[in-house]
Amino acid sequence: MRSGAMSCRPSPMKSTNRWSKTMPEPVVKTIDVPCDQATAFRIFTQNMDAWWPKDRHSISAKTGDTARSVSMEPRAGGVVTEIGHDGTHHHWGSVREYEPNARLSLLWHINLPAEQATLVDIAFEPQETGTRVTLRHHGWEAMGDAAQTMRDGYESGWVGVFETAFAEACRAEAA
């Protein structure tokens, strides 16, 4: 971990079927965006509500509604929260590691108990014409028998959220 980085490490996760079968591979998505590292990092962490597709990828969306907001407290130990269409607060996860402009790691458990958290790691690397952003979603063993189904859902879900919505927000900022 870099000097000055903060960490909030989780306790070991429990899973009844952890070693009973092969766990699914991580979901990995990589995009190149036309803005610098600091801008891409800020958009992801501090402007989440502006780019997250709340009408399609939220707890509220499951009932046909649009969440009021989605936010992340940009610090180790911070929380990721949805405020639902009805004002209900939904805890999606927490910030495990926070290295400004370089990387962050999230414990991710939307609508699930914290014991079933998976990990979402996002790295921001400088490129000649912008920033390469890589999202790696792993730790499926926490899901037990539902691991493959959950992984498959996130494989397609991150396309709309990360590869499309986040990338568009970065392009708009650079324009």
PDB file of C-alpha atoms in Angstrom:
ATOM      1  CA  MET A   1       0.000   0.000   0.000  1.00  0.00           C
ATOM      2  CA  ARG A   2       1.252   3.484  -0.816  1.00  0.00           C
ATOM      3  CA  SER A   3       2.412   5.931   1.793  1.00  0.00           C
ATOM      4  CA  GLY A   4      -0.500   7.998   3.037  1.00  0.00           C
ATOM      5  CA  ALA A   5      -3.074   5.397   1.960  1.00  0.00           C
ATOM      6  CA  MET A   6      -5.695   4.354   4.438  1.00  0.00           C
ATOM      7  CA  SER A   7      -7.096   0.869   4.911  1.00  0.00           C
ATOM      8  CA  CYS A   8     -10.065  -0.655   6.625  1.00  0.00           C
ATOM      9  CA  ARG A   9      -9.589  -4.411   6.317  1.00  0.00           C
ATOM     10  CA  PRO A  10     -12.510  -6.791   6.806  1.00  0.00           C
ATOM     11  CA  SER A  11     -12.615  -9.733   9.122  1.00  0.00           C
ATOM     12  CA  PRO A  12     -12.516 -13.094   7.329  1.00  0.00           C
ATOM     13  CA  MET A  13     -15.771 -13.919   5.582  1.00  0.00           C
ATOM     14  CA  LYS A  14     -17.616 -17.110   6.410  1.00  0.00           C
ATOM     15  CA  SER A  15     -19.009 -19.473   3.813  1.00  0.00           C
ATOM     16  CA  THR A  16     -20.377 -22.936   4.337  1.00  0.00           C
ATOM     17  CA  ASN A  17     -19.370 -24.113   0.856  1.00  0.00           C
ATOM     18  CA  ARG A  18     -16.072 -22.271   0.540  1.00  0.00           C
ATOM     19  CA  TRP A  19     -13.959 -25.249  -0.539  1.00  0.00           C
ATOM     20  CA  SER A  20     -16.629 -27.622  -1.831  1.00  0.00           C
ATOM     21  CA  LYS A  21     -16.317 -26.582  -5.498  1.00  0.00           C
ATOM     22  CA  THR A  22     -14.413 -24.300  -7.806  1.00  0.00           C
ATOM     23  CA  MET A  23     -15.440 -20.695  -7.394  1.00  0.00           C
ATOM     24  CA  PRO A  24     -16.198 -18.509 -10.397  1.00  0.00           C
ATOM     25  CA  GLU A  25     -13.504 -16.347 -11.919  1.00  0.00           C
ATOM     26  CA  PRO A  26     -13.451 -12.642 -11.052  1.00  0.00           C
ATOM     27  CA  VAL A  27     -15.369 -10.207 -13.222  1.00  0.00           C
ATOM     28  CA  VAL A  28     -12.770  -7.890 -14.777  1.00  0.00           C
ATOM     29  CA  LYS A  29     -13.675  -4.778 -16.782  1.00  0.00           C
ATOM     30  CA  THR A  30     -11.118  -2.328 -18.182  1.00  0.00           C
ATOM     31  CA  ILE A  31     -11.862   1.005 -19.834  1.00  0.00           C
ATOM     32  CA  ASP A  32      -9.745   3.896 -21.068  1.00  0.00           C
ATOM     33  CA  VAL A  33     -11.226   7.305 -20.281  1.00  0.00           C
ATOM     34  CA  PRO A  34     -10.081  10.695 -21.671  1.00  0.00           C
ATOM     35  CA  CYS A  35      -9.457  12.403 -18.336  1.00  0.00           C
ATOM     36  CA  ASP A  36      -6.589  12.352 -15.848  1.00  0.00           C
ATOM     37  CA  GLN A  37      -6.394  10.012 -12.856  1.00  0.00           C
ATOM     38  CA  ALA A  38      -7.555  12.586 -10.320  1.00  0.00           C
ATOM     39  CA  THR A  39     -10.625  13.453 -12.381  1.00  0.00           C
ATOM     40  CA  ALA A  40     -11.584   9.821 -13.035  1.00  0.00           C
ATOM     41  CA  PHE A  41     -11.113   8.984  -9.348  1.00  0.00           C
ATOM     42  CA  ARG A  42     -13.204  11.988  -8.263  1.00  0.00           C
ATOM     43  CA  ILE A  43     -16.005  11.093 -10.673  1.00  0.00           C
ATOM     44  CA  PHE A  44     -16.090   7.507  -9.402  1.00  0.00           C
ATOM     45  CA  THR A  45     -15.917   8.297  -5.692  1.00  0.00           C
ATOM     46  CA  GLN A  46     -17.456  11.738  -5.198  1.00  0.00           C
ATOM     47  CA  ASN A  47     -19.833  12.070  -8.156  1.00  0.00           C
ATOM     48  CA  MET A  48     -21.374   8.598  -8.021  1.00  0.00           C
ATOM     49  CA  ASP A  49     -24.902   9.983  -7.819  1.00  0.00           C
ATOM     50  CA  ALA A  50     -24.451  11.878 -11.097  1.00  0.00           C
ATOM     51  CA  TRP A  51     -23.448   8.854 -13.199  1.00  0.00           C
ATOM     52  CA  TRP A  52     -24.838   5.723 -11.502  1.00  0.00           C
ATOM     53  CA  PRO A  53     -27.902   4.430 -13.449  1.00  0.00           C
ATOM     54  CA  LYS A  54     -30.259   4.560 -10.448  1.00  0.00           C
ATOM     55  CA  ASP A  55     -33.294   3.689 -12.560  1.00  0.00           C
ATOM     56  CA  ARG A  56     -31.808   0.312 -13.570  1.00  0.00           C
ATOM     57  CA  HIS A  57     -29.155  -0.642 -11.009  1.00  0.00           C
ATOM     58  CA  SER A  58     -30.495  -0.002  -7.513  1.00  0.00           C
ATOM     59  CA  ILE A  59     -32.673  -1.654  -4.909  1.00  0.00           C
ATOM     60  CA  SER A  60     -35.455   0.781  -5.850  1.00  0.00           C
ATOM     61  CA  ALA A  61     -35.210  -0.319  -9.498  1.00  0.00           C
ATOM     62  CA  LYS A  62     -36.285  -3.831  -8.490  1.00  0.00           C
ATOM     63  CA  THR A  63     -39.744  -2.389  -7.757  1.00  0.00           C
ATOM     64  CA  GLY A  64     -39.812  -0.264 -10.910  1.00  0.00           C
ATOM     65  CA  ASP A  65     -38.782   2.928  -9.107  1.00  0.00           C
ATOM     66  CA  THR A  66     -35.709   5.152  -9.288  1.00  0.00           C
ATOM     67  CA  ALA A  67     -33.466   5.627  -6.257  1.00  0.00           C
ATOM     68  CA  ARG A  68     -33.195   9.204  -4.990  1.00  0.00           C
ATOM     69  CA  SER A  69     -29.422   8.973  -4.688  1.00  0.00           C
ATOM     70  CA  VAL A  70     -26.356   6.753  -4.570  1.00  0.00           C
ATOM     71  CA  SER A  71     -23.282   7.965  -2.706  1.00  0.00           C
ATOM     72  CA  MET A  72     -19.912   6.907  -1.375  1.00  0.00           C
ATOM     73  CA  GLU A  73     -18.092   8.390   1.608  1.00  0.00           C
ATOM     74  CA  PRO A  74     -14.645   8.859   0.014  1.00  0.00           C
ATOM     75  CA  ARG A  75     -12.419   7.441   2.765  1.00  0.00           C
ATOM     76  CA  ALA A  76     -11.385   4.081   4.220  1.00  0.00           C
ATOM     77  CA  GLY A  77     -14.280   2.903   6.372  1.00  0.00           C
ATOM     78  CA  GLY A  78     -16.762   5.055   4.436  1.00  0.00           C
ATOM     79  CA  VAL A  79     -20.065   3.583   3.318  1.00  0.00           C
ATOM     80  CA  VAL A  80     -21.764   3.217  -0.049  1.00  0.00           C
ATOM     81  CA  THR A  81     -25.454   4.048   0.319  1.00  0.00           C
ATOM     82  CA  GLU A  82     -28.600   4.205  -1.762  1.00  0.00           C
ATOM     83  CA  ILE A  83     -31.435   6.433  -0.647  1.00  0.00           C
ATOM     84  CA  GLY A  84     -34.445   4.683  -2.098  1.00  0.00           C
ATOM     85  CA  HIS A  85     -37.402   6.216  -3.869  1.00  0.00           C
ATOM     86  CA  ASP A  86     -39.268   6.184  -0.547  1.00  0.00           C
ATOM     87  CA  GLY A  87     -36.408   7.677   1.506  1.00  0.00           C
ATOM     88  CA  THR A  88     -35.199   4.332   2.885  1.00  0.00           C
ATOM     89  CA  HIS A  89     -31.416   4.104   3.338  1.00  0.00           C
ATOM     90  CA  HIS A  90     -29.884   0.951   1.856  1.00  0.00           C
ATOM     91  CA  HIS A  91     -26.300   0.071   2.820  1.00  0.00           C
ATOM     92  CA  TRP A  92     -24.590  -1.310  -0.294  1.00  0.00           C
ATOM     93  CA  GLY A  93     -21.127  -1.759   1.162  1.00  0.00           C
ATOM     94  CA  SER A  94     -18.103  -0.025   2.585  1.00  0.00           C
ATOM     95  CA  VAL A  95     -14.761   1.350   1.486  1.00  0.00           C
ATOM     96  CA  ARG A  96     -12.067  -1.142   2.460  1.00  0.00           C
ATOM     97  CA  GLU A  97      -9.044   0.688   1.018  1.00  0.00           C
ATOM     98  CA  TYR A  98      -8.776   4.235  -0.288  1.00  0.00           C
ATOM     99  CA  GLU A  99      -5.693   5.509  -2.136  1.00  0.00           C
ATOM    100  CA  PRO A 100      -6.639   8.880  -3.665  1.00  0.00           C
ATOM    101  CA  ASN A 101      -6.308   8.999  -7.449  1.00  0.00           C
ATOM    102  CA  ALA A 102      -4.849   5.473  -7.606  1.00  0.00           C
ATOM    103  CA  ARG A 103      -7.178   2.769  -6.285  1.00  0.00           C
ATOM    104  CA  LEU A 104      -9.963   1.790  -3.972  1.00  0.00           C
ATOM    105  CA  SER A 105     -11.381  -1.463  -2.700  1.00  0.00           C
ATOM    106  CA  LEU A 106     -14.997  -1.954  -1.675  1.00  0.00           C
ATOM    107  CA  LEU A 107     -16.753  -4.588   0.394  1.00  0.00           C
ATOM    108  CA  TRP A 108     -19.870  -5.005  -1.768  1.00  0.00           C
ATOM    109  CA  HIS A 109     -23.121  -6.505  -0.490  1.00  0.00           C
ATOM    110  CA  ILE A 110     -26.118  -4.767  -2.056  1.00  0.00           C
ATOM    111  CA  ASN A 111     -29.283  -6.014  -0.342  1.00  0.00           C
ATOM    112  CA  LEU A 112     -27.350  -8.818   1.396  1.00  0.00           C
ATOM    113  CA  PRO A 113     -25.848  -9.311   4.868  1.00  0.00           C
ATOM    114  CA  ALA A 114     -22.284  -8.022   5.304  1.00  0.00           C
ATOM    115  CA  GLU A 115     -21.098 -11.631   5.746  1.00  0.00           C
ATOM    116  CA  GLN A 116     -21.898 -12.169   2.061  1.00  0.00           C
ATOM    117  CA  ALA A 117     -19.789  -9.254   0.852  1.00  0.00           C
ATOM    118  CA  THR A 118     -17.750  -9.655  -2.289  1.00  0.00           C
ATOM    119  CA  LEU A 119     -14.828  -7.383  -3.170  1.00  0.00           C
ATOM    120  CA  VAL A 120     -14.733  -4.723  -5.861  1.00  0.00           C
ATOM    121  CA  ASP A 121     -11.258  -3.310  -6.555  1.00  0.00           C
ATOM    122  CA  ILE A 122     -10.869  -0.326  -8.870  1.00  0.00           C
ATOM    123  CA  ALA A 123      -7.442   0.810 -10.134  1.00  0.00           C
ATOM    124  CA  PHE A 124      -6.727   4.105 -11.918  1.00  0.00           C
ATOM    125  CA  GLU A 125      -3.564   4.098 -14.088  1.00  0.00           C
ATOM    126  CA  PRO A 126      -2.255   7.048 -16.124  1.00  0.00           C
ATOM    127  CA  GLN A 127      -2.108   6.667 -19.904  1.00  0.00           C
ATOM    128  CA  GLU A 128      -0.861   9.042 -22.597  1.00  0.00           C
ATOM    129  CA  THR A 129      -4.354  10.215 -23.461  1.00  0.00           C
ATOM    130  CA  GLY A 130      -6.149   9.775 -20.141  1.00  0.00           C
ATOM    131  CA  THR A 131      -6.601   7.032 -17.577  1.00  0.00           C
ATOM    132  CA  ARG A 132      -7.033   3.270 -17.712  1.00  0.00           C
ATOM    133  CA  VAL A 133      -9.575   2.196 -15.106  1.00  0.00           C
ATOM    134  CA  THR A 134      -9.807  -1.483 -14.185  1.00  0.00           C
ATOM    135  CA  LEU A 135     -12.609  -2.915 -12.073  1.00  0.00           C
ATOM    136  CA  ARG A 136     -12.095  -6.379 -10.573  1.00  0.00           C
ATOM    137  CA  HIS A 137     -15.073  -7.947  -8.755  1.00  0.00           C
ATOM    138  CA  HIS A 138     -14.115 -11.107  -6.862  1.00  0.00           C
ATOM    139  CA  GLY A 139     -14.556 -13.020  -3.605  1.00  0.00           C
ATOM    140  CA  TRP A 140     -17.522 -15.017  -4.872  1.00  0.00           C
ATOM    141  CA  GLU A 141     -16.947 -17.702  -2.224  1.00  0.00           C
ATOM    142  CA  ALA A 142     -18.882 -15.468   0.184  1.00  0.00           C
ATOM    143  CA  MET A 143     -21.999 -16.236  -1.884  1.00  0.00           C
ATOM    144  CA  GLY A 144     -21.911 -19.999  -1.341  1.00  0.00           C
ATOM    145  CA  ASP A 145     -24.146 -21.870  -3.797  1.00  0.00           C
ATOM    146  CA  ALA A 146     -25.322 -18.603  -5.392  1.00  0.00           C
ATOM    147  CA  ALA A 147     -21.770 -17.628  -6.431  1.00  0.00           C
ATOM    148  CA  GLN A 148     -22.005 -18.416 -10.153  1.00  0.00           C
ATOM    149  CA  THR A 149     -25.449 -16.837 -10.536  1.00  0.00           C
ATOM    150  CA  MET A 150     -24.347 -13.665  -8.739  1.00  0.00           C
ATOM    151  CA  ARG A 151     -21.121 -13.493 -10.743  1.00  0.00           C
ATOM    152  CA  ASP A 152     -23.012 -13.835 -14.028  1.00  0.00           C
ATOM    153  CA  GLY A 153     -25.388 -11.044 -13.010  1.00  0.00           C
ATOM    154  CA  TYR A 154     -22.518  -8.706 -12.210  1.00  0.00           C
ATOM    155  CA  GLU A 155     -20.696  -9.639 -15.434  1.00  0.00           C
ATOM    156  CA  SER A 156     -23.511  -8.027 -17.398  1.00  0.00           C
ATOM    157  CA  GLY A 157     -24.414  -5.427 -14.750  1.00  0.00           C
ATOM    158  CA  TRP A 158     -20.966  -3.832 -14.730  1.00  0.00           C
ATOM    159  CA  VAL A 159     -21.253  -3.310 -18.500  1.00  0.00           C
ATOM    160  CA  GLY A 160     -24.103  -0.829 -18.021  1.00  0.00           C
ATOM    161  CA  VAL A 161     -22.802   0.694 -14.806  1.00  0.00           C
ATOM    162  CA  PHE A 162     -19.029   0.835 -15.311  1.00  0.00           C
ATOM    163  CA  GLU A 163     -18.283   0.425 -19.013  1.00  0.00           C
ATOM    164  CA  THR A 164     -21.159   2.647 -20.126  1.00  0.00           C
ATOM    165  CA  ALA A 165     -22.388   5.068 -17.419  1.00  0.00           C
ATOM    166  CA  PHE A 166     -19.062   5.738 -15.665  1.00  0.00           C
ATOM    167  CA  ALA A 167     -17.166   5.964 -18.978  1.00  0.00           C
ATOM    168  CA  GLU A 168     -19.743   8.432 -20.345  1.00  0.00           C
ATOM    169  CA  ALA A 169     -19.404  10.606 -17.221  1.00  0.00           C
ATOM    170  CA  CYS A 170     -15.629  10.703 -17.715  1.00  0.00           C
ATOM    171  CA  ARG A 171     -15.997  11.570 -21.405  1.00  0.00           C
ATOM    172  CA  ALA A 172     -18.466  14.358 -20.562  1.00  0.00           C
ATOM    173  CA  GLU A 173     -16.056  15.807 -17.995  1.00  0.00           C
ATOM    174  CA  ALA A 174     -13.231  15.794 -20.537  1.00  0.00           C
ATOM    175  CA  ALA A 175     -15.307  17.476 -23.266  1.00  0.00           C
TER     176      ALA A 175
END
